XYZ file of C-alpha atoms in Angstrom:
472
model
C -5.116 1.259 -11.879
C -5.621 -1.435 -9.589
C -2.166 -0.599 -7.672
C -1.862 -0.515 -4.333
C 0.645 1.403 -3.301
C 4.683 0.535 -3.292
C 7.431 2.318 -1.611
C 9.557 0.710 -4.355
C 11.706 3.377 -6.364
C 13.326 1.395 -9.386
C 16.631 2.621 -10.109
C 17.185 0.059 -13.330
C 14.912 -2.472 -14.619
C 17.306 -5.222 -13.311
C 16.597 -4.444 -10.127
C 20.150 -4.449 -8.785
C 20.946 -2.410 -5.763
C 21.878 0.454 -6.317
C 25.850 1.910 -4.932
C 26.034 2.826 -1.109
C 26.691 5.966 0.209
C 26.196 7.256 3.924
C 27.917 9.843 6.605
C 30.415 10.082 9.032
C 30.022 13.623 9.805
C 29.170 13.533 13.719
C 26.507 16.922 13.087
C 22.697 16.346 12.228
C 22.685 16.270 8.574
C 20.155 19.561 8.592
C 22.802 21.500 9.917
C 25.593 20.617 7.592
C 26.364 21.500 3.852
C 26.683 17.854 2.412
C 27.598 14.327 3.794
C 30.610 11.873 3.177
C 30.455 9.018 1.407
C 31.717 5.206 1.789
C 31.247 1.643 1.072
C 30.049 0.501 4.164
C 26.584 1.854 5.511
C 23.036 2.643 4.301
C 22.224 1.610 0.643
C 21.200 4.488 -1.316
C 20.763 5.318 -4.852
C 23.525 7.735 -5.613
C 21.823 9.847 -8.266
C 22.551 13.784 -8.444
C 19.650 14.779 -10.412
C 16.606 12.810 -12.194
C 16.369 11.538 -15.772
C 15.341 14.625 -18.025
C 13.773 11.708 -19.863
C 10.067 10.383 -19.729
C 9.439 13.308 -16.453
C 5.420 14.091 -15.845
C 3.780 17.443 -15.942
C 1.221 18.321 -12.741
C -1.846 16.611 -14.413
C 0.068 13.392 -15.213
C 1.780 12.987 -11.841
C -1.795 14.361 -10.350
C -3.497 11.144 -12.251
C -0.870 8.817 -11.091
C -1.216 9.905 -7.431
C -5.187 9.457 -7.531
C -4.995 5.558 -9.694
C -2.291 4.321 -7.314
C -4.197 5.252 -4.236
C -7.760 3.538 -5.686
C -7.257 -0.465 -5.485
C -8.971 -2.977 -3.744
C -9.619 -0.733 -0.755
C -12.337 1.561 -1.969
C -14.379 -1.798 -2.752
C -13.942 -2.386 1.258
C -15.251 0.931 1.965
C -18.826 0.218 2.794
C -17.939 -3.129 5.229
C -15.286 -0.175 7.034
C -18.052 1.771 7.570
C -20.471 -0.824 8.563
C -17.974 -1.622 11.509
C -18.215 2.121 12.630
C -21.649 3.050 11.863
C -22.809 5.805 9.379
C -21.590 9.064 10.952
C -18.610 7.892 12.837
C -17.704 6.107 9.829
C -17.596 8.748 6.648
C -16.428 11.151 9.184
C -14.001 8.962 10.518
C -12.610 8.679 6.667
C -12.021 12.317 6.744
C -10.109 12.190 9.725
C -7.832 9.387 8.603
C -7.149 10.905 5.182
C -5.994 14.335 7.189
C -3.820 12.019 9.604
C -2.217 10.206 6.426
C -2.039 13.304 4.087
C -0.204 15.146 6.944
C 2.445 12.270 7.249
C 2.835 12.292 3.540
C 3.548 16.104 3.795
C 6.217 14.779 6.585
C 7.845 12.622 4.322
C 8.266 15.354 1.833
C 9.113 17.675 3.855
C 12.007 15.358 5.451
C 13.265 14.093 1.710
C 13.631 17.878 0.903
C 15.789 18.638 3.840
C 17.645 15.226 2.976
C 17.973 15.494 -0.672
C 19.318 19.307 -0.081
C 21.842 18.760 2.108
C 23.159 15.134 1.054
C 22.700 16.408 -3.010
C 21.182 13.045 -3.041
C 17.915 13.457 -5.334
C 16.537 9.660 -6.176
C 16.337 8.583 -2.513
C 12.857 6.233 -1.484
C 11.209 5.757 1.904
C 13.754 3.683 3.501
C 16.622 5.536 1.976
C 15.378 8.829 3.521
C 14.872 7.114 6.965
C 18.341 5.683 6.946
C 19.619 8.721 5.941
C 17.908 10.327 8.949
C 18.977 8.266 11.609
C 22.598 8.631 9.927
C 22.614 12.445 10.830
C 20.136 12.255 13.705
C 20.854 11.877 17.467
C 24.204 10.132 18.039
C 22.554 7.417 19.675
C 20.509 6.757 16.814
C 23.398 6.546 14.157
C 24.226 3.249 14.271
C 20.742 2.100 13.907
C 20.562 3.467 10.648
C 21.133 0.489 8.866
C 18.639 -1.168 10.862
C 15.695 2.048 10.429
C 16.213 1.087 6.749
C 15.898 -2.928 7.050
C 12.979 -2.359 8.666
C 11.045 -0.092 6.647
C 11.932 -2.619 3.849
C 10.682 -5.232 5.841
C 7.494 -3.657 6.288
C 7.264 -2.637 2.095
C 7.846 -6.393 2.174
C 4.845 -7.002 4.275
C 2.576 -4.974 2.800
C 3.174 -5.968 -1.064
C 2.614 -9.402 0.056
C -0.178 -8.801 1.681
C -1.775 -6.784 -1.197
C -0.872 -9.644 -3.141
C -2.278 -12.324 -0.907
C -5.799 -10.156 -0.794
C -5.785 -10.034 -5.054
C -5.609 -13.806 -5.438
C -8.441 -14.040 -2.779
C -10.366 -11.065 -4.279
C -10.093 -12.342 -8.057
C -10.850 -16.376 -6.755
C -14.122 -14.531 -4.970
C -15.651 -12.492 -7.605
C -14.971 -15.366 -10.212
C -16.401 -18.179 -8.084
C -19.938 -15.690 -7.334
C -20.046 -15.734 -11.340
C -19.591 -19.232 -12.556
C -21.866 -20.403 -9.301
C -24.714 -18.388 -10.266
C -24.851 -19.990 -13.796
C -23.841 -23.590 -13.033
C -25.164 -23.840 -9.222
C -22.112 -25.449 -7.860
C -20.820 -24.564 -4.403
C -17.305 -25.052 -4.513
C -14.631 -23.666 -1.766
C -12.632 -20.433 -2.965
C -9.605 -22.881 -2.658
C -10.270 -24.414 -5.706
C -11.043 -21.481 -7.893
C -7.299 -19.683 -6.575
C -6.128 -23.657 -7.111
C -7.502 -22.895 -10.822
C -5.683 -19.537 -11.151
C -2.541 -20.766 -9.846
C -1.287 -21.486 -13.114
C -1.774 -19.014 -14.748
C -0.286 -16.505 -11.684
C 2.705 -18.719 -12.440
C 2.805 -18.346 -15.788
C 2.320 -14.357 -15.703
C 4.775 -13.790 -12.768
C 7.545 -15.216 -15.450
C 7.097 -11.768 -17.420
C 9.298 -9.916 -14.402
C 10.515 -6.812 -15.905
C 8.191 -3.904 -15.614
C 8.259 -2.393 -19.115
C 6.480 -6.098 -20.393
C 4.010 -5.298 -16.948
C 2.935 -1.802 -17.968
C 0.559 -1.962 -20.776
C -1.573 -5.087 -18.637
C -1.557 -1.869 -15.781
C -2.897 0.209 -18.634
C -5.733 -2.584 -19.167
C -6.376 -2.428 -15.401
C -6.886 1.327 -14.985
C -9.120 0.933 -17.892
C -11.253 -1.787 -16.562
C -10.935 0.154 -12.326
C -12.469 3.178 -13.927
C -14.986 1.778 -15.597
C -16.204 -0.877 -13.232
C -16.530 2.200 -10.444
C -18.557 4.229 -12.727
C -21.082 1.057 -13.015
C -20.737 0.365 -9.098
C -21.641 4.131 -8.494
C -24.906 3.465 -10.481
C -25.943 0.030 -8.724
C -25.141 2.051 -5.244
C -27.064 4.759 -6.154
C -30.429 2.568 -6.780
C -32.828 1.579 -3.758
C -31.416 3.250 -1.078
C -32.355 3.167 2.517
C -33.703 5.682 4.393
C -30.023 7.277 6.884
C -32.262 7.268 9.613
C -32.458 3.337 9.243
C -28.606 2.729 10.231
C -26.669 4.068 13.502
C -24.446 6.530 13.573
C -22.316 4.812 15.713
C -21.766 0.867 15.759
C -19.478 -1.025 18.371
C -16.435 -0.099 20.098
C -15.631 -3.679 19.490
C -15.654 -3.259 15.240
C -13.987 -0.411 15.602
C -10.197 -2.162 15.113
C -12.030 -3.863 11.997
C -12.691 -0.343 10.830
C -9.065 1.104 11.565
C -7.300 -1.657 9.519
C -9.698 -1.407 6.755
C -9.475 1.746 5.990
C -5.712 2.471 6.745
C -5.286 -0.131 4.283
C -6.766 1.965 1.744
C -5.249 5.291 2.505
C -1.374 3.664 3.066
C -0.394 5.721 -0.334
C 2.669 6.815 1.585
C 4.932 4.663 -0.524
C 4.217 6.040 -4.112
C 4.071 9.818 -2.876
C 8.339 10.148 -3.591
C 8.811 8.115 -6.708
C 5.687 10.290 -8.232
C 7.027 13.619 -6.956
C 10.924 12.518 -8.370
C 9.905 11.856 -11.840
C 7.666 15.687 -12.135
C 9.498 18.218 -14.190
C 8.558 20.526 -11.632
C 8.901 19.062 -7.942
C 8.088 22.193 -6.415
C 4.397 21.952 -7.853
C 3.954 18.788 -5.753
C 3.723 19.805 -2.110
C 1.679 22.928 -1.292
C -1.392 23.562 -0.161
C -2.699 23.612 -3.892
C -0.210 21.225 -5.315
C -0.300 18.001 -6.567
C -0.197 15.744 -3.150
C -3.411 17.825 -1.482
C -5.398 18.090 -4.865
C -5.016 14.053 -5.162
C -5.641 12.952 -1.929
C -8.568 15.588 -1.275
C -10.399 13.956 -4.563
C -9.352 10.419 -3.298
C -10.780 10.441 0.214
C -14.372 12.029 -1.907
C -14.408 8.726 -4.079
C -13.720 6.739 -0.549
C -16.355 8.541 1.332
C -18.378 8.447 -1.685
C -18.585 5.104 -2.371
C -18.500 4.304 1.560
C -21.295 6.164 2.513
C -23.455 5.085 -0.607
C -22.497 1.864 -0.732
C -23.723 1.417 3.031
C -26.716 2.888 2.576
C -27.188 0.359 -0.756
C -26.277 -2.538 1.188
C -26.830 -2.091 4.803
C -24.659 -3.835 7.635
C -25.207 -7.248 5.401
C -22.667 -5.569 2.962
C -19.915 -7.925 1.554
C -16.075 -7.162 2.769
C -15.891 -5.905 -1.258
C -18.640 -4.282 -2.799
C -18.535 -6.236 -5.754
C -19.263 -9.489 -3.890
C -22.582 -7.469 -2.218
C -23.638 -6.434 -6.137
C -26.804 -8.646 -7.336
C -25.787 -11.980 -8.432
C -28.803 -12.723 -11.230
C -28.008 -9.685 -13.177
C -25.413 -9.427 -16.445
C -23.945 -6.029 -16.090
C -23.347 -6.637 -12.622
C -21.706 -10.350 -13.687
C -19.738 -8.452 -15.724
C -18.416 -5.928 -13.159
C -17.038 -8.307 -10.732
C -15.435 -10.303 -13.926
C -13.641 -6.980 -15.016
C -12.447 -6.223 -11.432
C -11.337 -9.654 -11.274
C -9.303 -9.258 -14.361
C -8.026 -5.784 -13.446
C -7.091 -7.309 -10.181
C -5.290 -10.347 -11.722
C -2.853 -8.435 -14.103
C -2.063 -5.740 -10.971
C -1.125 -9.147 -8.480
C 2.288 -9.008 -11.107
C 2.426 -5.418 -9.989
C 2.326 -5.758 -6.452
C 4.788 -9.037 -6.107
C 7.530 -7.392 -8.333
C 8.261 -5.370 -4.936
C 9.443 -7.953 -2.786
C 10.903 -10.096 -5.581
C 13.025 -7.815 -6.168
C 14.170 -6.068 -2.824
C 14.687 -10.035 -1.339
C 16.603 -11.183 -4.742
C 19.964 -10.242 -3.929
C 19.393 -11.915 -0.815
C 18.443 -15.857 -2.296
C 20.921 -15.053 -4.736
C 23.874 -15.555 -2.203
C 22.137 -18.188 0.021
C 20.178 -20.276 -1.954
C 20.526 -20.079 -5.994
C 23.854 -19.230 -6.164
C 24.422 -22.410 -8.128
C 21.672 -22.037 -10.333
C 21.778 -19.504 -13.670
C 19.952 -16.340 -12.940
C 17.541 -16.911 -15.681
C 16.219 -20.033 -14.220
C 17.482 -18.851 -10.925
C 14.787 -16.156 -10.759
C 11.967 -18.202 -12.574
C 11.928 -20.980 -10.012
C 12.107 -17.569 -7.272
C 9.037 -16.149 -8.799
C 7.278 -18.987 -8.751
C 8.073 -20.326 -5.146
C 6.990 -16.912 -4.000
C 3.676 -16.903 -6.087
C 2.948 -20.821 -4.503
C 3.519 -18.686 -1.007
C 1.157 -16.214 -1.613
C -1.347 -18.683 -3.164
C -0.941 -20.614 0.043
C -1.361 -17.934 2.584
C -4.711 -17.351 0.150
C -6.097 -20.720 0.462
C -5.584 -20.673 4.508
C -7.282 -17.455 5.271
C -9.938 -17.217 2.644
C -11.888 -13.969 4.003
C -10.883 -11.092 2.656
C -12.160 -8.527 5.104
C -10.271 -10.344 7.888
C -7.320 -10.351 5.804
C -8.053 -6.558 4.507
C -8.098 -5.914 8.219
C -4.872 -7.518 9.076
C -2.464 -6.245 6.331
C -3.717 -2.602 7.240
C -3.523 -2.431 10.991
C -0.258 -4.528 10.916
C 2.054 -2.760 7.881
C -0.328 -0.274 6.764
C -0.406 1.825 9.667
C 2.787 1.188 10.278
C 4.329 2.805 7.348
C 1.506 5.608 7.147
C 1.331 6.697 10.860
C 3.895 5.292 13.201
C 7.133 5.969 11.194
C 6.634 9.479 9.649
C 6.431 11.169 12.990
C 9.475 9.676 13.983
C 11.123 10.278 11.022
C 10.361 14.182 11.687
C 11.413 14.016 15.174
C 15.239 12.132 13.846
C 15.277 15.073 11.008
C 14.650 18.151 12.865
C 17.008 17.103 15.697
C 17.868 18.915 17.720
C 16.793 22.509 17.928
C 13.897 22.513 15.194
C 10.686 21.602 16.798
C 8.899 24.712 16.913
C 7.678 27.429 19.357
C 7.031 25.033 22.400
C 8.336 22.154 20.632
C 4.958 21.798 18.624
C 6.006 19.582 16.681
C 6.863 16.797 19.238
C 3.346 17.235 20.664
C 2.175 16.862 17.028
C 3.777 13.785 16.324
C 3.356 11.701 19.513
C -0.226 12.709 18.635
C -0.149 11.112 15.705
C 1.954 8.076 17.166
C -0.482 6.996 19.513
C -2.935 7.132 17.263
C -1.182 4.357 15.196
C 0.306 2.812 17.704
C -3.425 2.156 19.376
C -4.883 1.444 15.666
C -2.083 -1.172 15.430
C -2.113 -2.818 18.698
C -5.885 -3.518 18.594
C -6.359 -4.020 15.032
C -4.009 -6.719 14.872
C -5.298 -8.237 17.874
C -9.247 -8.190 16.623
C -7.982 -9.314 13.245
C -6.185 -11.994 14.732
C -8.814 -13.112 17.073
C -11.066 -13.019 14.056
C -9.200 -15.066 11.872
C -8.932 -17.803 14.454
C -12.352 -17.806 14.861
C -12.734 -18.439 11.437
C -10.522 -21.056 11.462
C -12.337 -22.587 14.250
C -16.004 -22.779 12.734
C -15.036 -22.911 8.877
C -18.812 -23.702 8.279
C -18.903 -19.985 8.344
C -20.194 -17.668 5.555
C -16.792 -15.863 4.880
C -16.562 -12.902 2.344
């Protein structure tokens, strides 16, 4: 499955918010038996209990965990470690999946305490953060609202961004194949000029039960087009003592961004753990979330590690644009990712369609029937993404920039805050560990988004400044 990652929990296939319901109790919510509800607050879906209907065992919900984790990003695993050199690189990957599995554990961990005490059960990322700020610090209360516009902002960010890179990724991989047969050299803007249209015309599907057998087709395609990459990286490879262990302190923000963008699974871990028939199978040390991630980050460092040792430091910012052009299997792998990639872009924009909706509704079709209302929506919002596309053309840059901008955000910066709010006041730990802990870990993203946007920025200018350039 060629998903990357949404912190979108659907409560109806309309997509209509869902009814409001926040506190006015003046102790932390961890301390009190249940919350009060009103009209007037955080937006939260109101749900006592999950649908006995369509609910995963362990193996399912395991297998959705590992496809919506693998996307584009493990094809940018080799040009991550190429910006960090061999060692620092794979080992690096190690360290970042610990880092991001950790703050998945936090998020958890904080939706239990939440969804206990509130008897609130179908709550998502930003509903558990507004709830949090609700019943943390008093200061804090009134931002609630806010703490849950902004991690919505940010899901917004990120599923556009994933969206922007699939339109750029599928133009790529198709433009390598028809220019090796016809030896034309045309820019990347006319092949996502090409698909255009037909973006258009699959965005107007909308409703996720019409989307979900074209993911089906994807996951297909994903799993076998890795199998095939696995064999090409496994062919010719260079000696390790031929690449440094350590590259550049100067790629390193490249690296960061990169490969944040491929762990930030942070948004799927809740709706996948709400829809198990057994929750309490999902979080411990042997559960679902650790037996995932811990075969995810092997596929990453697998394919990472190999792939850099295939390809070297001239590796593409996707493998499959590195894969030899004058062969037909490997023609054929970067036209099945393409596909795959092409019927997931649906996928990835039905997030911020729908979470922005209500608000175009009011301001701007509110004269228009909702039928035609949302087809002209779609498609303004597909032209934006197509735009974005056509003006920054290299996807490692823009790989880069999605992950140390929302990426990290949402994976490292937020979830230590969020356990900081939730365990206020007196439930940090012998020596208040777990403040130690989490500024730890908020640094860390904090640094990794600070300089990774600024490289990636830089980077991108620089590209716009000598387009001549040979841009994955």
């Amino acid at each position: 499955m060629m998903r990357e990652k949404s912190n979108f929990s659907l409560a109806s296939d309309s997509g209509e918010h869902s009814p409001v319901l926040s506190s006015r109790d003046n102790s932390p919510l961890i301390h009190n038996e249940g919350i009060n509800s009103d009209t007037d607050n955080i937006g939260i879906n109101e749900s006592k209990a999950p649908s006995t209907v369509h609910l995963t065992t362990s193996n399912e919900s395991l297998m959705h965990l590992i496809k919506g984790n693998v996307g584009v990003g493990i094809l940018a695993m080799p040009y991550a470690i190429s910006k960090a050199g061999l060692v620092v690189g794979t080992v690096g990957l190690g360290i970042m999946s610990v880092l991001c599995v950790h703050c998945m554990h936090i998020l958890v961990n904080c939706y239990n305490i939440l969804s206990k005490k509130s008897g609130i059960v179908a709550l998502d990322y930003s509903d558990v953060v507004g709830l949090a700020f609700e019943n943390g610090p008093p200061r804090l209360r009134k931002l609630a609202p806010w703490a849950k516009t902004f991690i919505d902002a940010f899901v917004i960010i990120t599923q556009f961004g994933f969206a922007i890179t699939y339109f750029v990724f599928s133009a790529k991989n198709i433009k390598q194949v028809i220019e090796q047969h016809t030896g034309g050299a045309l820019a990347s803007q006319i092949y996502m000029l090409c698909l255009l249209p037909l973006m258009i015309l699959y965005n107007t599907l909308g409703n996720l039960k019409y989307l979900a057998p074209f993911s089906t087709i994807a996951n297909i395609i994903t799993g076998s087009g890795l199998g095939i990459i696995m064999y090409c990286v496994l062919q010719n490879l260079h000696p390790v003592n031929s690449f440094p262990a350590f590259a550049s302190f100067s790629t390193l923000p490249i690296y960061f961004g990169t490969a944040i963008f491929a762990f930030e699974g942070i948004g799927i871990i809740l709706p996948i753990q709400n829809k198990m028939k057994h929750p309490e199978e999902f979080g411990p040390w042997n559960g679902v979330l650790n037996t995932g991630m811990v075969l995810v980050t092997v596929l990453y460092m697998t394919i990472g590690f190999y792939g850099y040792l295939r390809f070297g430091d001239g590796v593409a910012s996707v493998i499959t644009l590195s894969l030899p052009q004058d062969q037909i299997l490997y023609q054929v792998v970067k036209l099945m990712f393409a596909v795959a990639i092409f019927v997931s872009y649906a996928i990835q924009l039905y997030v911020p369609v729908e979470i922005m909706w209500p608000f175009f509704q009011r301001k701007v079709f509110y004269r228009i029937p909702e039928p035609w209302a949302k087809h002209i929506y779609r498609t303004l919002l597909v032209i934006f993404t197509f735009g974005v596309a056509a003006a920054v053309p290299d996807i490692g840059l823009f790989v880069s920039l999605v992950g140390a901008v929302s990426s990290s955000m949402l994976a490292l910066i937020i979830p230590p805050i969020l356990e900081m709010v939730t365990y206020w006041p007196d439930h940090y730990g012998v020596c208040m560990w777990r403040i130690t802990k989490n500024i730890i870990i908020l640094v860390t993203g904090l640094v990794g988004f600070t300089t990774g946007t600024y490289v990636s920025f830089h980077d991108i200018v620089e590209a716009f400044s000598n387009p001549n350039s040979n841009n994955n």
